[in-house]
Amino acid sequence: MKIVEARVIVTCPGRNLVTLKIVTDEGLYGIGDATLNGRELAVVAYLEEHVLPALIGRDAHRIEDIWQYLYRGAYWRRGPVTMTAIAAVDVALWDLKAKAANMPLYQLLGGKSRERVMVYGHATGKDIEGCLDEVARHVELGYKAVRVQCGVPGIATTYGVAKRSGERYEPADSDLPAEHVWDTAKYLNYVPKLFAAVRGRFGDDLHILHDVHHRLTPIEAGRLGKAVEPYNLFWLEDCTPAENQQSFRLIRQHTTTPLAVGEVFNSIHDCRELIQEQLIDYIRTTLVHAGGITHVRRIADFAALFQVRTGFHGATDLSPVCMGAALHFDTWVPNFGIQEHMPHEDRIDEVFPHAYRFEDGHFTPGETPGHGVDIDEDLARQYPYKRASLPVNRLEDGTLWHW
Ligand SMILES: O=C(O)[C@@H](O)[C@@H](O)[C@H](O)[C@H](O)CO
Ligand SMILES: [Mg+2]
């Protein structure tokens, strides 16, 4: 099955999404997500200049060899742009192979390890009451797990909270980076009140998750983890920047609150110590940014040796193509933990028709051959790219901080 064409489709139905389509001489095609929020055209250039011309004529069935060619052959290995480009090719080839075998992708990976995939939704509010109302809406929809984020008095803009109540949260909201102001002390003093309020209204069984979004130092993260132990969180996410994997040793010394990290990782080397030393409980590294199924399967298998479970990133800046492939992976992977799901807006679902379905707090990936997601190229063309950047954060004294 020879690759005869490979092209990138950039579309912006409410937000920028980048898709790679690989077509074979047998008329089959596969698609992969190549979206890197705020750096979309960097991945497009990497693919169009350095990857796609080298794919033409290759055997689409040779997924591993193509992966090794693109990884080792790059010389300048790793990094989010390179690994997102490799991921797009990889997922498209897995989609193709499953279509050629006329089976849903999860079958090709090894079959079902579970009947359905538990997901968590995002409950946000400008204040605690607003967040509680959103939690109630998610519980009504059947969610068993909800991530809770709310505004913090004295901080104008905080992570995860839409500008106006009821609006969809989209962080890449300006041409060049918006500048937000952050105050750790105000956040640390306030956020435990949010979890107390959620437990008070919804009881002990609802899984509560929270994303710190890289903003604490290790000892502050240890302090927060200890402070929220009475609320039995499912996980505390990105509690400190994880380039220094050893910093999690300090956090682990102070708290038993489960830790999740990894949505910004793009290779197994970003999380090797975290997993091997059991410094985390969930690895969030996902298909679109970490080299696709071929590489993330290695990460998941390595994590299983240390009882670390998967908890894939699933924000709306990952396209339905990534979501579809992730749900097949989640259906197969033995050490599954949970899957993040932020619903895409209707325009995006129209551009990307898909087989996955939500029911009672869980997803099923569908039985369509491949990952079950397609792209309507005519519709995609109606939404031209528009640059959008993620914000930056500064402390009140102007120090550039982690967003
Ligand atoms: O856990 C999450 O979903 C967040 O960390 C993301 O929404 C993240 O802010 C975006 O993916 C950045 O593009
Ligand atoms: Mg996150």
CSV table of C-alpha atoms and ligand atoms in Angstrom, one decimal:
chain,number,residue,atom,x,y,z
A,1,MET,CA,0.0,0.0,0.0
A,2,LYS,CA,2.1,2.9,-1.3
A,3,ILE,CA,1.8,6.5,-0.1
A,4,VAL,CA,0.9,8.6,-3.2
A,5,GLU,CA,-0.1,11.9,-1.6
A,6,ALA,CA,0.2,13.7,1.8
A,7,ARG,CA,-1.3,17.1,2.5
A,8,VAL,CA,-1.9,19.4,5.4
A,9,ILE,CA,-5.3,20.9,6.0
A,10,VAL,CA,-5.4,24.1,8.2
A,11,THR,CA,-8.9,25.2,9.3
A,12,CYS,CA,-10.3,27.5,12.0
A,13,PRO,CA,-13.9,26.7,12.8
A,14,GLY,CA,-13.8,28.7,16.0
A,15,ARG,CA,-10.1,27.8,16.6
A,16,ASN,CA,-7.1,26.7,14.6
A,17,LEU,CA,-6.8,23.0,13.9
A,18,VAL,CA,-4.3,21.3,11.6
A,19,THR,CA,-4.9,17.9,10.0
A,20,LEU,CA,-2.6,15.7,8.0
A,21,LYS,CA,-4.2,13.5,5.3
A,22,ILE,CA,-2.2,10.6,3.8
A,23,VAL,CA,-3.6,8.9,0.6
A,24,THR,CA,-2.5,5.6,-0.8
A,25,ASP,CA,-2.4,3.9,-4.2
A,26,GLU,CA,-5.2,1.7,-3.1
A,27,GLY,CA,-7.5,4.7,-2.6
A,28,LEU,CA,-7.6,4.5,1.2
A,29,TYR,CA,-6.6,7.5,3.2
A,30,GLY,CA,-5.7,8.1,6.9
A,31,ILE,CA,-5.8,11.3,8.9
A,32,GLY,CA,-3.8,12.6,11.9
A,33,ASP,CA,-4.0,15.6,14.2
A,34,ALA,CA,-1.1,18.1,13.8
A,35,THR,CA,-2.4,20.9,16.0
A,36,LEU,CA,0.0,22.6,18.4
A,37,ASN,CA,-1.9,25.4,20.0
A,38,GLY,CA,-0.3,28.8,19.2
A,39,ARG,CA,2.4,27.2,17.1
A,40,GLU,CA,0.2,25.7,14.3
A,41,LEU,CA,2.1,27.0,11.3
A,42,ALA,CA,5.5,25.8,12.7
A,43,VAL,CA,4.2,22.2,12.5
A,44,VAL,CA,2.7,22.9,9.0
A,45,ALA,CA,6.1,24.1,7.8
A,46,TYR,CA,7.9,21.2,9.4
A,47,LEU,CA,5.6,18.7,7.7
A,48,GLU,CA,5.5,20.4,4.3
A,49,GLU,CA,9.2,21.2,4.1
A,50,HIS,CA,10.9,18.2,5.8
A,51,VAL,CA,8.5,15.3,6.2
A,52,LEU,CA,5.8,14.9,3.5
A,53,PRO,CA,8.1,14.9,0.4
A,54,ALA,CA,10.0,12.0,2.0
A,55,LEU,CA,6.8,9.9,2.5
A,56,ILE,CA,5.8,9.7,-1.1
A,57,GLY,CA,6.4,6.2,-2.5
A,58,ARG,CA,6.9,4.6,1.0
A,59,ASP,CA,4.9,1.5,2.1
A,60,ALA,CA,2.1,2.9,4.4
A,61,HIS,CA,2.1,-0.4,6.3
A,62,ARG,CA,5.7,0.2,7.6
A,63,ILE,CA,4.5,2.4,10.5
A,64,GLU,CA,7.5,1.6,12.8
A,65,ASP,CA,10.1,2.1,10.1
A,66,ILE,CA,8.6,5.4,9.1
A,67,TRP,CA,8.5,6.5,12.8
A,68,GLN,CA,12.2,5.6,13.3
A,69,TYR,CA,13.0,7.3,10.0
A,70,LEU,CA,11.3,10.6,11.1
A,71,TYR,CA,12.7,10.4,14.7
A,72,ARG,CA,16.2,9.3,14.3
A,73,GLY,CA,16.5,10.8,10.8
A,74,ALA,CA,15.6,14.3,12.1
A,75,TYR,CA,19.0,14.5,13.9
A,76,TRP,CA,17.5,17.4,15.9
A,77,ARG,CA,15.4,15.0,17.9
A,78,ARG,CA,12.3,15.6,20.1
A,79,GLY,CA,10.6,18.9,20.9
A,80,PRO,CA,6.9,19.8,20.5
A,81,VAL,CA,7.0,20.8,16.8
A,82,THR,CA,8.9,17.7,15.7
A,83,MET,CA,7.0,15.2,17.8
A,84,THR,CA,3.6,16.7,16.8
A,85,ALA,CA,4.6,16.4,13.1
A,86,ILE,CA,5.7,12.8,13.7
A,87,ALA,CA,2.5,12.2,15.6
A,88,ALA,CA,0.3,13.4,12.7
A,89,VAL,CA,2.0,10.9,10.3
A,90,ASP,CA,1.9,8.1,12.8
A,91,VAL,CA,-1.8,8.4,13.7
A,92,ALA,CA,-2.7,8.7,10.0
A,93,LEU,CA,-0.8,5.5,9.3
A,94,TRP,CA,-2.5,3.6,12.1
A,95,ASP,CA,-5.8,4.9,10.8
A,96,LEU,CA,-4.9,3.6,7.4
A,97,LYS,CA,-3.7,0.2,8.6
A,98,ALA,CA,-6.9,-0.3,10.6
A,99,LYS,CA,-9.0,0.7,7.6
A,100,ALA,CA,-7.0,-1.7,5.4
A,101,ALA,CA,-7.7,-4.5,8.0
A,102,ASN,CA,-11.3,-3.4,8.1
A,103,MET,CA,-11.3,-3.1,11.9
A,104,PRO,CA,-11.7,-0.4,14.5
A,105,LEU,CA,-8.3,0.8,15.7
A,106,TYR,CA,-8.7,-0.6,19.2
A,107,GLN,CA,-8.9,-4.1,17.7
A,108,LEU,CA,-5.6,-3.5,15.9
A,109,LEU,CA,-3.9,-2.4,19.2
A,110,GLY,CA,-5.0,-5.5,21.0
A,111,GLY,CA,-8.7,-5.4,21.5
A,112,LYS,CA,-10.9,-4.1,24.3
A,113,SER,CA,-9.7,-3.9,27.9
A,114,ARG,CA,-12.9,-2.1,28.9
A,115,GLU,CA,-16.4,-1.6,27.6
A,116,ARG,CA,-16.3,2.2,27.8
A,117,VAL,CA,-14.0,5.0,28.6
A,118,MET,CA,-14.5,7.2,31.7
A,119,VAL,CA,-14.0,10.9,30.9
A,120,TYR,CA,-13.9,14.1,33.0
A,121,GLY,CA,-15.5,17.4,32.1
A,122,HIS,CA,-14.6,20.9,32.9
A,123,ALA,CA,-16.6,22.8,35.5
A,124,THR,CA,-15.5,26.4,35.7
A,125,GLY,CA,-16.9,29.6,37.3
A,126,LYS,CA,-15.9,33.1,38.0
A,127,ASP,CA,-16.6,32.3,41.6
A,128,ILE,CA,-17.2,29.2,43.7
A,129,GLU,CA,-21.0,29.4,43.3
A,130,GLY,CA,-20.6,29.6,39.5
A,131,CYS,CA,-18.4,26.6,39.5
A,132,LEU,CA,-20.8,24.6,41.7
A,133,ASP,CA,-23.6,25.3,39.2
A,134,GLU,CA,-21.4,23.9,36.4
A,135,VAL,CA,-20.5,20.8,38.5
A,136,ALA,CA,-24.3,20.2,39.0
A,137,ARG,CA,-24.8,20.5,35.2
A,138,HIS,CA,-22.0,17.9,34.6
A,139,VAL,CA,-23.5,15.5,37.2
A,140,GLU,CA,-26.9,15.9,35.5
A,141,LEU,CA,-25.2,14.8,32.2
A,142,GLY,CA,-23.9,11.7,34.0
A,143,TYR,CA,-20.2,12.7,34.5
A,144,LYS,CA,-18.6,10.7,37.3
A,145,ALA,CA,-15.5,13.0,37.2
A,146,VAL,CA,-15.3,16.7,37.0
A,147,ARG,CA,-12.4,19.1,36.9
A,148,VAL,CA,-13.1,22.2,39.0
A,149,GLN,CA,-11.5,25.6,38.4
A,150,CYS,CA,-12.8,29.0,39.6
A,151,GLY,CA,-11.8,32.7,39.8
A,152,VAL,CA,-9.7,33.8,42.7
A,153,PRO,CA,-10.6,37.1,44.5
A,154,GLY,CA,-8.0,39.7,43.8
A,155,ILE,CA,-6.7,37.9,40.6
A,156,ALA,CA,-8.3,39.4,37.4
A,157,THR,CA,-7.8,36.4,35.1
A,158,THR,CA,-7.0,32.9,36.2
A,159,TYR,CA,-6.4,29.7,34.3
A,160,GLY,CA,-9.5,27.8,33.1
A,161,VAL,CA,-12.1,30.4,33.6
A,162,ALA,CA,-14.0,31.9,30.6
A,163,LYS,CA,-14.1,35.7,30.4
A,164,ARG,CA,-17.8,35.8,30.7
A,165,SER,CA,-20.0,33.2,32.5
A,166,GLY,CA,-21.5,30.6,30.3
A,167,GLU,CA,-18.9,31.2,27.6
A,168,ARG,CA,-16.6,28.5,26.3
A,169,TYR,CA,-13.0,28.8,27.7
A,170,GLU,CA,-10.4,29.2,25.0
A,171,PRO,CA,-7.0,30.3,26.2
A,172,ALA,CA,-5.5,31.2,22.7
A,173,ASP,CA,-7.7,34.3,22.5
A,174,SER,CA,-5.5,37.0,20.9
A,175,ASP,CA,-3.2,37.6,18.0
A,176,LEU,CA,-0.2,38.1,20.2
A,177,PRO,CA,0.0,36.8,23.8
A,178,ALA,CA,-2.3,38.6,26.3
A,179,GLU,CA,-0.6,39.4,29.6
A,180,HIS,CA,-2.2,38.0,32.7
A,181,VAL,CA,-1.3,38.8,36.3
A,182,TRP,CA,-0.8,36.0,38.9
A,183,ASP,CA,-0.6,35.8,42.7
A,184,THR,CA,0.3,32.5,44.2
A,185,ALA,CA,-0.6,33.5,47.8
A,186,LYS,CA,-4.1,34.5,46.9
A,187,TYR,CA,-4.6,31.3,45.0
A,188,LEU,CA,-3.2,29.0,47.8
A,189,ASN,CA,-5.3,30.7,50.4
A,190,TYR,CA,-8.5,30.4,48.3
A,191,VAL,CA,-8.6,27.2,46.2
A,192,PRO,CA,-9.0,24.7,49.1
A,193,LYS,CA,-12.4,26.5,49.8
A,194,LEU,CA,-13.5,25.4,46.3
A,195,PHE,CA,-12.9,21.7,47.0
A,196,ALA,CA,-14.6,22.0,50.4
A,197,ALA,CA,-17.7,23.5,48.7
A,198,VAL,CA,-17.8,20.8,46.0
A,199,ARG,CA,-17.5,18.0,48.6
A,200,GLY,CA,-20.1,19.8,50.8
A,201,ARG,CA,-22.7,19.9,48.0
A,202,PHE,CA,-21.9,16.8,46.0
A,203,GLY,CA,-20.5,14.3,48.6
A,204,ASP,CA,-17.6,12.0,48.5
A,205,ASP,CA,-18.2,9.8,45.4
A,206,LEU,CA,-17.8,12.4,42.7
A,207,HIS,CA,-14.2,12.4,41.3
A,208,ILE,CA,-12.8,15.9,41.6
A,209,LEU,CA,-9.8,17.0,39.5
A,210,HIS,CA,-7.9,20.3,39.5
A,211,ASP,CA,-5.3,21.8,37.2
A,212,VAL,CA,-2.7,24.1,38.9
A,213,HIS,CA,-1.3,24.7,35.4
A,214,HIS,CA,2.4,24.8,36.3
A,215,ARG,CA,2.1,27.8,38.7
A,216,LEU,CA,3.6,26.7,42.0
A,217,THR,CA,7.1,26.0,43.2
A,218,PRO,CA,7.7,22.4,44.4
A,219,ILE,CA,7.3,23.2,48.1
A,220,GLU,CA,4.1,25.3,47.4
A,221,ALA,CA,2.8,22.3,45.5
A,222,GLY,CA,3.6,20.1,48.5
A,223,ARG,CA,1.7,22.5,50.7
A,224,LEU,CA,-1.3,22.6,48.4
A,225,GLY,CA,-1.3,18.8,48.1
A,226,LYS,CA,-1.3,18.4,51.8
A,227,ALA,CA,-4.0,21.1,52.3
A,228,VAL,CA,-6.4,19.3,49.9
A,229,GLU,CA,-5.9,15.8,51.2
A,230,PRO,CA,-9.2,15.9,53.2
A,231,TYR,CA,-11.1,16.4,49.9
A,232,ASN,CA,-9.7,13.2,48.3
A,233,LEU,CA,-9.0,14.6,44.8
A,234,PHE,CA,-8.7,12.2,41.9
A,235,TRP,CA,-5.7,14.2,40.9
A,236,LEU,CA,-3.8,17.5,41.2
A,237,GLU,CA,-2.5,18.4,37.7
A,238,ASP,CA,0.7,20.2,36.7
A,239,CYS,CA,1.3,21.4,40.2
A,240,THR,CA,4.8,22.6,39.3
A,241,PRO,CA,6.7,22.8,36.0
A,242,ALA,CA,8.1,19.4,35.3
A,243,GLU,CA,11.3,20.0,33.3
A,244,ASN,CA,13.0,19.2,36.6
A,245,GLN,CA,11.5,15.8,37.2
A,246,GLN,CA,13.3,15.4,40.5
A,247,SER,CA,11.4,18.3,42.0
A,248,PHE,CA,8.5,15.9,42.4
A,249,ARG,CA,10.5,14.0,45.0
A,250,LEU,CA,9.9,17.0,47.3
A,251,ILE,CA,6.2,17.1,46.6
A,252,ARG,CA,5.8,13.4,47.2
A,253,GLN,CA,7.5,13.8,50.6
A,254,HIS,CA,4.6,16.1,51.7
A,255,THR,CA,1.4,14.7,50.3
A,256,THR,CA,-0.5,11.6,49.2
A,257,THR,CA,-2.8,13.7,46.9
A,258,PRO,CA,-2.5,11.9,43.5
A,259,LEU,CA,-0.4,13.8,40.9
A,260,ALA,CA,-0.9,14.1,37.1
A,261,VAL,CA,1.5,15.6,34.7
A,262,GLY,CA,2.6,15.5,31.1
A,263,GLU,CA,0.3,17.3,28.6
A,264,VAL,CA,3.3,19.4,27.5
A,265,PHE,CA,5.7,16.4,27.3
A,266,ASN,CA,6.6,15.1,23.9
A,267,SER,CA,8.8,12.1,24.6
A,268,ILE,CA,9.3,9.3,27.1
A,269,HIS,CA,12.5,11.1,28.2
A,270,ASP,CA,10.4,13.9,29.6
A,271,CYS,CA,8.7,11.5,32.1
A,272,ARG,CA,11.1,8.6,32.6
A,273,GLU,CA,12.2,9.5,36.1
A,274,LEU,CA,8.7,10.7,37.1
A,275,ILE,CA,7.4,7.2,36.2
A,276,GLN,CA,10.3,5.1,37.3
A,277,GLU,CA,10.4,6.7,40.8
A,278,GLN,CA,6.6,6.7,41.0
A,279,LEU,CA,6.7,10.4,41.5
A,280,ILE,CA,3.3,10.7,39.7
A,281,ASP,CA,0.1,8.7,39.5
A,282,TYR,CA,-1.1,9.6,36.0
A,283,ILE,CA,0.7,10.5,32.8
A,284,ARG,CA,-1.1,12.9,30.5
A,285,THR,CA,1.1,12.8,27.5
A,286,THR,CA,-1.1,12.4,24.5
A,287,LEU,CA,-1.1,11.1,21.0
A,288,VAL,CA,-1.0,14.5,19.1
A,289,HIS,CA,2.1,15.9,20.9
A,290,ALA,CA,4.2,12.8,21.8
A,291,GLY,CA,4.9,11.1,18.5
A,292,GLY,CA,1.6,9.4,18.0
A,293,ILE,CA,0.4,5.9,18.9
A,294,THR,CA,3.8,4.3,18.3
A,295,HIS,CA,5.6,6.4,20.9
A,296,VAL,CA,2.8,6.9,23.4
A,297,ARG,CA,2.2,3.1,23.5
A,298,ARG,CA,5.8,2.8,24.7
A,299,ILE,CA,5.2,5.4,27.4
A,300,ALA,CA,2.0,3.7,28.5
A,301,ASP,CA,3.7,0.3,28.7
A,302,PHE,CA,6.6,1.7,30.6
A,303,ALA,CA,4.2,3.5,33.0
A,304,ALA,CA,2.3,0.2,33.6
A,305,LEU,CA,5.5,-1.3,35.1
A,306,PHE,CA,5.3,1.3,37.9
A,307,GLN,CA,1.5,1.3,38.3
A,308,VAL,CA,1.2,4.8,36.7
A,309,ARG,CA,-2.0,5.1,34.7
A,310,THR,CA,-2.9,7.1,31.6
A,311,GLY,CA,-4.9,10.4,31.8
A,312,PHE,CA,-4.7,11.8,28.3
A,313,HIS,CA,-4.9,15.5,27.7
A,314,GLY,CA,-8.1,16.2,25.8
A,315,ALA,CA,-8.7,20.0,25.6
A,316,THR,CA,-10.5,21.6,22.6
A,317,ASP,CA,-7.1,22.6,21.1
A,318,LEU,CA,-6.6,18.9,20.3
A,319,SER,CA,-8.8,18.1,17.3
A,320,PRO,CA,-11.6,15.5,17.2
A,321,VAL,CA,-9.0,13.4,15.2
A,322,CYS,CA,-6.8,13.2,18.3
A,323,MET,CA,-9.9,12.6,20.5
A,324,GLY,CA,-11.1,9.7,18.3
A,325,ALA,CA,-7.7,8.0,18.2
A,326,ALA,CA,-7.2,8.6,21.9
A,327,LEU,CA,-10.5,6.9,22.7
A,328,HIS,CA,-9.4,3.8,20.7
A,329,PHE,CA,-6.1,3.8,22.7
A,330,ASP,CA,-8.1,4.3,25.9
A,331,THR,CA,-10.3,1.3,25.1
A,332,TRP,CA,-7.2,-0.9,24.6
A,333,VAL,CA,-4.6,0.3,27.1
A,334,PRO,CA,-4.5,-1.9,30.2
A,335,ASN,CA,-3.3,0.8,32.6
A,336,PHE,CA,-6.1,3.3,31.7
A,337,GLY,CA,-6.9,6.0,34.2
A,338,ILE,CA,-9.2,8.6,32.8
A,339,GLN,CA,-9.6,10.7,29.6
A,340,GLU,CA,-10.1,14.5,29.5
A,341,HIS,CA,-12.9,15.7,27.4
A,342,MET,CA,-13.8,19.3,26.6
A,343,PRO,CA,-16.7,19.2,24.0
A,344,HIS,CA,-15.7,20.9,20.7
A,345,GLU,CA,-18.1,23.5,19.4
A,346,ASP,CA,-20.7,22.4,16.8
A,347,ARG,CA,-18.7,24.0,13.9
A,348,ILE,CA,-15.7,21.8,14.7
A,349,ASP,CA,-17.8,18.6,15.0
A,350,GLU,CA,-19.3,19.5,11.6
A,351,VAL,CA,-15.9,19.8,10.0
A,352,PHE,CA,-14.8,16.5,11.7
A,353,PRO,CA,-17.6,13.9,11.6
A,354,HIS,CA,-16.8,11.1,14.1
A,355,ALA,CA,-18.0,7.8,15.4
A,356,TYR,CA,-17.2,8.3,19.1
A,357,ARG,CA,-20.2,8.8,21.3
A,358,PHE,CA,-20.8,10.2,24.9
A,359,GLU,CA,-23.2,8.4,27.3
A,360,ASP,CA,-23.5,8.6,31.0
A,361,GLY,CA,-20.1,10.1,31.8
A,362,HIS,CA,-18.3,7.7,29.4
A,363,PHE,CA,-17.3,7.5,25.7
A,364,THR,CA,-17.2,4.6,23.3
A,365,PRO,CA,-14.9,5.0,20.3
A,366,GLY,CA,-17.3,3.5,17.7
A,367,GLU,CA,-16.8,0.4,15.4
A,368,THR,CA,-15.9,2.2,12.2
A,369,PRO,CA,-12.7,0.9,10.6
A,370,GLY,CA,-9.8,3.1,11.6
A,371,HIS,CA,-10.1,5.8,14.4
A,372,GLY,CA,-13.6,6.7,13.1
A,373,VAL,CA,-12.9,10.4,12.5
A,374,ASP,CA,-13.0,12.1,9.1
A,375,ILE,CA,-12.6,15.7,7.8
A,376,ASP,CA,-14.9,17.5,5.5
A,377,GLU,CA,-12.4,19.4,3.4
A,378,ASP,CA,-14.9,21.6,1.6
A,379,LEU,CA,-16.3,22.8,5.0
A,380,ALA,CA,-12.7,23.1,6.4
A,381,ARG,CA,-11.8,25.5,3.6
A,382,GLN,CA,-14.6,27.9,4.7
A,383,TYR,CA,-12.7,28.6,7.9
A,384,PRO,CA,-9.3,30.3,7.1
A,385,TYR,CA,-6.4,30.3,9.6
A,386,LYS,CA,-6.2,33.2,12.0
A,387,ARG,CA,-3.2,33.5,14.3
A,388,ALA,CA,-4.0,33.1,18.0
A,389,SER,CA,-1.5,33.0,20.8
A,390,LEU,CA,-1.6,31.6,24.3
A,391,PRO,CA,-1.3,34.2,27.1
A,392,VAL,CA,1.7,34.9,29.3
A,393,ASN,CA,1.6,35.4,33.0
A,394,ARG,CA,3.4,37.9,35.2
A,395,LEU,CA,3.5,38.3,39.0
A,396,GLU,CA,2.3,41.5,40.3
A,397,ASP,CA,5.8,43.0,40.3
A,398,GLY,CA,6.1,42.2,36.6
A,399,THR,CA,8.2,39.0,36.9
A,400,LEU,CA,7.4,36.7,34.0
A,401,TRP,CA,5.8,33.6,35.5
A,402,HIS,CA,4.4,30.3,34.2
A,403,TRP,CA,1.1,30.6,32.4
B,1,LIG,O1,-5.5,20.4,31.2
B,1,LIG,C1,-5.9,21.1,30.3
B,1,LIG,O2,-6.9,20.9,29.6
B,1,LIG,C2,-5.2,22.4,30.1
B,1,LIG,O3,-3.9,22.4,30.7
B,1,LIG,C3,-5.2,22.8,28.6
B,1,LIG,O4,-6.4,23.4,28.4
B,1,LIG,C4,-4.1,23.7,28.2
B,1,LIG,O5,-4.2,25.0,28.9
B,1,LIG,C5,-4.2,24.0,26.7
B,1,LIG,O6,-4.2,22.7,26.1
B,1,LIG,C6,-3.1,24.8,26.2
B,1,LIG,O7,-3.2,24.9,24.8
B,2,MG,MG,-3.7,20.9,32.0
